Coordinates of C-alpha atoms and ligand atoms in Angstrom, one line a residue:
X301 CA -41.6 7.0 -32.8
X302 CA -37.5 6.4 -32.1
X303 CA -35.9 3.2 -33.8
X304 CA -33.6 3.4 -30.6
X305 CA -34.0 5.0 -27.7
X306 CA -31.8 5.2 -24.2
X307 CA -32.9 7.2 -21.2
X308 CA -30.5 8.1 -18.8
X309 CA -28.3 5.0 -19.5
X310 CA -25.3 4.4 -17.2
X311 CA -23.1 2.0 -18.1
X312 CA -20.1 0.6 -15.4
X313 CA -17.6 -1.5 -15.7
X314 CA -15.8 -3.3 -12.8
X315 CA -12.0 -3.6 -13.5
X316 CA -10.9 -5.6 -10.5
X317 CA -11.9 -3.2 -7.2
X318 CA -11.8 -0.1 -9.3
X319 CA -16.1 0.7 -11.3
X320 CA -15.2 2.7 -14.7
X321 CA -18.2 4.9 -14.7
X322 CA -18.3 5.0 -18.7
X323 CA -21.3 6.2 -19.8
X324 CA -23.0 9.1 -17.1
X325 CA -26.7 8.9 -17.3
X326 CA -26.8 9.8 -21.5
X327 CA -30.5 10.1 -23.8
X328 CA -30.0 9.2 -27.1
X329 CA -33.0 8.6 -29.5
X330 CA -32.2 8.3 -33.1
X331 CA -35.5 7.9 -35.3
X332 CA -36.2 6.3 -38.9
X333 CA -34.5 8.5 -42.2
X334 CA -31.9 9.8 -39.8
X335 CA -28.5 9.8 -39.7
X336 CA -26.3 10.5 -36.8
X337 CA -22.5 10.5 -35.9
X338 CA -21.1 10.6 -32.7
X339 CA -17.7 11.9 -32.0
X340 CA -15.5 12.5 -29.2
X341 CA -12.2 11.5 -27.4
X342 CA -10.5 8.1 -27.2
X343 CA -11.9 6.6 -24.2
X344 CA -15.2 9.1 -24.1
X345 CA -17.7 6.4 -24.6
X346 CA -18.9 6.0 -28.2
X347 CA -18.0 2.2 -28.3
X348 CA -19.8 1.5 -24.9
X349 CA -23.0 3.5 -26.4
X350 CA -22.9 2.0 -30.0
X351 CA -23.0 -1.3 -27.9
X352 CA -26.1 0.0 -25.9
X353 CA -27.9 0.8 -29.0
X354 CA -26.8 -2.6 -30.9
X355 CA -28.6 -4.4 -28.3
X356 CA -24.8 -5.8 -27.8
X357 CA -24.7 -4.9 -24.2
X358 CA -27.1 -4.0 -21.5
X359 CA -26.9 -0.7 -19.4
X360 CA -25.9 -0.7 -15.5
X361 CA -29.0 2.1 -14.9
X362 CA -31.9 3.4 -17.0
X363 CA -33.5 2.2 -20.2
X364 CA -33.5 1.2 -23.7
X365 CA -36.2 1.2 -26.0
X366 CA -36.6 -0.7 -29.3
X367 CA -39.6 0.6 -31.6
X368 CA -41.3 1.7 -28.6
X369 CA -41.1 -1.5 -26.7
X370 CA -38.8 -1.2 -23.4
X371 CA -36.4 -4.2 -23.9
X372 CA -34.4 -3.4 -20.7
X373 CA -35.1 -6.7 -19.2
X374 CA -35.6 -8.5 -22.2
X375 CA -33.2 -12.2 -22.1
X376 CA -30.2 -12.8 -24.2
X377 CA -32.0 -15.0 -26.7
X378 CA -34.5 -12.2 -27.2
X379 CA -32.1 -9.7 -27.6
X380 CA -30.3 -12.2 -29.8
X381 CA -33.4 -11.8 -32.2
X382 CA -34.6 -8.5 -32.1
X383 CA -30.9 -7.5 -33.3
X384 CA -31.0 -10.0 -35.9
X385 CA -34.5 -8.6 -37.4
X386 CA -33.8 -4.8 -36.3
X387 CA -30.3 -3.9 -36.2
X388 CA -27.3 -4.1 -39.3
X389 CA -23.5 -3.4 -38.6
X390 CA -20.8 -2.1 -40.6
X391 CA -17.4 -2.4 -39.2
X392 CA -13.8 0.0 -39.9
X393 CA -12.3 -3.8 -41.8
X394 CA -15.3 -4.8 -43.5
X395 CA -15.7 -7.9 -41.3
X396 CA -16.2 -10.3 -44.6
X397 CA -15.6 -13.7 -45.4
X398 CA -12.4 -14.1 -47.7
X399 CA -13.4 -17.8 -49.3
X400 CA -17.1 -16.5 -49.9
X401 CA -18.0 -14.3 -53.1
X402 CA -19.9 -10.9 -52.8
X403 CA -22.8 -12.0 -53.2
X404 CA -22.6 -15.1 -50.7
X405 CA -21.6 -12.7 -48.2
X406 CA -24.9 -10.7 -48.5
X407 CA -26.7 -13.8 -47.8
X408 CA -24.3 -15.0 -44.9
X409 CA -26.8 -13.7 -42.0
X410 CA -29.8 -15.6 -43.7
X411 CA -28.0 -18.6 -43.7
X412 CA -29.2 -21.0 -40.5
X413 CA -33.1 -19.2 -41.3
X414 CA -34.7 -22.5 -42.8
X415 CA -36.9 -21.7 -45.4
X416 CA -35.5 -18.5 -46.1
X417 CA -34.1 -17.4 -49.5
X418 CA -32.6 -14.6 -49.7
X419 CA -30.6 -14.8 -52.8
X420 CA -32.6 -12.2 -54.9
X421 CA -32.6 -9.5 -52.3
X422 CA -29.2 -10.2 -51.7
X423 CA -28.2 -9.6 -55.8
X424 CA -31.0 -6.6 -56.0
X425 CA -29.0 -4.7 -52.7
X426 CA -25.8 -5.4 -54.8
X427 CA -27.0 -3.6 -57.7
X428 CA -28.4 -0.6 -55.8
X429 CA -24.5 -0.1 -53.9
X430 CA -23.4 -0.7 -58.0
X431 CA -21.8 -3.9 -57.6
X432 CA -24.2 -6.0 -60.0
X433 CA -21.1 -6.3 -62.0
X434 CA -19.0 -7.9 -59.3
X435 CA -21.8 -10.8 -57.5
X436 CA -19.2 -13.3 -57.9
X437 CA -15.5 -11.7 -57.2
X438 CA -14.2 -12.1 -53.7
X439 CA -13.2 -9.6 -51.0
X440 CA -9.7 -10.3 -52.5
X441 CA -10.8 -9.6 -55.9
X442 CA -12.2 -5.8 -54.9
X443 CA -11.1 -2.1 -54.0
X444 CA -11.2 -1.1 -49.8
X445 CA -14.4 1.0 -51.2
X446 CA -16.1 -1.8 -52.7
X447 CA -15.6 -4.3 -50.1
X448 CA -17.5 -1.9 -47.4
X449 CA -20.5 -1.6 -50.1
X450 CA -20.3 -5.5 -50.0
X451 CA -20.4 -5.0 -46.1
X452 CA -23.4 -2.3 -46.2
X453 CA -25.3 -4.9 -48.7
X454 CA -24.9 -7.5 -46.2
X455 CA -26.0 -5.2 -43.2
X456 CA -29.5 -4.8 -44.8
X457 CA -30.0 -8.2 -45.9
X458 CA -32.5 -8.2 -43.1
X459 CA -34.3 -4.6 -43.3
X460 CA -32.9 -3.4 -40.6
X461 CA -34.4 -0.6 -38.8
X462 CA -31.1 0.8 -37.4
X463 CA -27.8 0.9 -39.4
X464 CA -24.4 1.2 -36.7
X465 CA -21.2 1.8 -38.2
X466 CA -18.0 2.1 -36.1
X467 CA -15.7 4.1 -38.0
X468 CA -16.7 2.5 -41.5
X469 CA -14.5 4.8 -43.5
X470 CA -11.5 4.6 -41.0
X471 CA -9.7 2.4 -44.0
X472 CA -10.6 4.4 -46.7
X473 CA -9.3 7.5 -48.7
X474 CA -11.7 10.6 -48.8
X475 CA -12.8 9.9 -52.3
X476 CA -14.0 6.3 -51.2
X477 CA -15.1 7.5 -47.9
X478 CA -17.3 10.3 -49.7
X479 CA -19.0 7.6 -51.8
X480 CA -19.9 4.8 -48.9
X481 CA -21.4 8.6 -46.9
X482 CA -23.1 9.2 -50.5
X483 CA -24.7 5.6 -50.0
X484 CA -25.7 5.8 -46.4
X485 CA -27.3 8.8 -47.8
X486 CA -29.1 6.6 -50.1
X487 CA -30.1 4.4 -47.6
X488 CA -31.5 6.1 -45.4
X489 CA -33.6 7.9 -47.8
X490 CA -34.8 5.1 -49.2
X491 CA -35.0 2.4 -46.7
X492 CA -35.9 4.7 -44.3
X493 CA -33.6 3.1 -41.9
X494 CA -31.7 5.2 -38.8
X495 CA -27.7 5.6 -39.2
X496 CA -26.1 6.1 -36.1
X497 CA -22.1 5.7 -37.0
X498 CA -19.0 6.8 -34.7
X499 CA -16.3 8.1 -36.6
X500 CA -13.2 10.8 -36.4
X501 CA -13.7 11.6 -40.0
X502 CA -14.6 14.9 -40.4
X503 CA -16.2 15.1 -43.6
X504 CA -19.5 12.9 -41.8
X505 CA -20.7 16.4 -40.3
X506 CA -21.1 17.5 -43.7
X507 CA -23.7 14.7 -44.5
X508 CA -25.1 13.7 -41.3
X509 CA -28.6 15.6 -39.9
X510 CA -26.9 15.4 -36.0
X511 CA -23.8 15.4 -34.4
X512 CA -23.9 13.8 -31.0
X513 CA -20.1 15.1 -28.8
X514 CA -19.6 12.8 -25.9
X515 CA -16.6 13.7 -23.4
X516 CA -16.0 11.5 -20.6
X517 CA -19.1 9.5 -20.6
X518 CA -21.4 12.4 -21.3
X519 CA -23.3 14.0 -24.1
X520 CA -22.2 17.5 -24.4
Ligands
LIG766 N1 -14.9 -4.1 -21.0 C1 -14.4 -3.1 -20.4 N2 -13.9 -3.2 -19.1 C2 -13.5 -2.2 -18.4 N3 -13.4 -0.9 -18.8 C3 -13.9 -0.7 -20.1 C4 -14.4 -1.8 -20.9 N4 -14.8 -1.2 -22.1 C5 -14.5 0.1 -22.0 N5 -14.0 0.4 -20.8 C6 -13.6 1.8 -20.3 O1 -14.7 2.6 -20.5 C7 -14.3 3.9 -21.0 C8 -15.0 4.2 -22.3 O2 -14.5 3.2 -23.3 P1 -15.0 3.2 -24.8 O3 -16.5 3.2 -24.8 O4 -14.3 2.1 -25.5 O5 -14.5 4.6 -25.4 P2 -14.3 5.1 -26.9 O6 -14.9 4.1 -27.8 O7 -14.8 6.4 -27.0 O8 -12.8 5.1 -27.1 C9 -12.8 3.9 -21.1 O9 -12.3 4.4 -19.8 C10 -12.5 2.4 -21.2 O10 -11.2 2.1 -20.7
LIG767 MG1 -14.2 2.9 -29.4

């Protein structure tokens, strides 16, 4: 079964009288231990289809599927939590709390669950990106490189069944950007969880299973 799946998903947008037809009727299934990239053209469409897959957005036309379950018409409060138990995001900037420490960060998205601790699973995913040594510096206090491991760390706190990344080595050299593809690899492996990431790096074909090319709203 797909973690994510879209059939024929059109997504519009209405910019005064003018509709921006941006995505053209595009399938898209990415399934568990897979990792995908999907390049193409400034203004092509990756964005509006990572935020089709994140649950972020809904399309104008056709589907969306979740685990199997159709979650087309699902409300925004539902939606709300099936991203927050299924879905983990890694951003281009790292998206992290300057006045919190590594390891607080992890927890951040467990923070309003009552009852929930996450504290050890937070530390045990800093480990495994090899950051036990650094739980308690501060984004300010670590390398571009290790501040996106902090980022991936924090992106699983829930076991996620889909990792998105939107260009999450766009700040980074190659070296760095080698090791965060070297964890995804990792990851995926061992948590079994889908990668879908847009990038314009290059070197991602060389680790990825698929390459998705979308050109003006539609998968080549
Ligand atoms: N919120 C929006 N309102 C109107 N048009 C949008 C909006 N978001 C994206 N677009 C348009 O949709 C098309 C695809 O945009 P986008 O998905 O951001 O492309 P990419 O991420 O590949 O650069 C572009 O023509 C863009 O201008
Ligand atoms: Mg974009």
């Amino acid at each position: 079964m797909s973690a994510i799946e879209l059939h024929n998903a059109v997504k519009e947008y209405q910019n005064g009288d003018e509709v921006i037809r941006a995505l053209k009727g595009v399938d898209f299934s990415a399934g568990p231990g897979e990792m995908l990239v999907i390049i193409g053209p400034s203004g092509s469409g990756k964005s509006t289809l990572l935020n089709l897959i994140g649950l972020l957005d809904k399309p104008t036309e056709g589907t969306v599927s979740l685990n199997g379950d159709d979650v087309t018409g699902w409300s925004e409060g539902k939606l709300t939590k099936a991203r927050k138990s299924s879905i983990g995001f890694v951003f281009q900037d790292f998206h992290l709390l300057p006045m919190l420490t590594a390891v607080e960060n992890v927890e951040l998205p467990t923070m309003w669950d009552p009852g929930v601790d996450r504290h050890d699973r937070a530390v045990d995913l800093l480990k495994r990106v090899g950051l036990g040594d650094r739980l308690d510096h501060t984004p300010d206090q670590l390398s571009g490189g290790q501040r996106q491991r902090v980022a991936i760390a924090r992106s699983l706190i829930n076991e996620p069944d889909i990792l998105l990344a939107d260009e999450p080595t766009g700040n980074l050299d190659q070296d760095t950007a080698r090791d965060i593809l070297d964890e995804f690899t990792r990851i995926k492996d061992d948590e079994d969880v889908a990668i879908v990431a847009v990038t314009h790096d290059q070197i991602f074909t060389e680790y990825t299973d698929r390459t998705i090319e979308i050109v003006d709203g539609v998968i080549q």
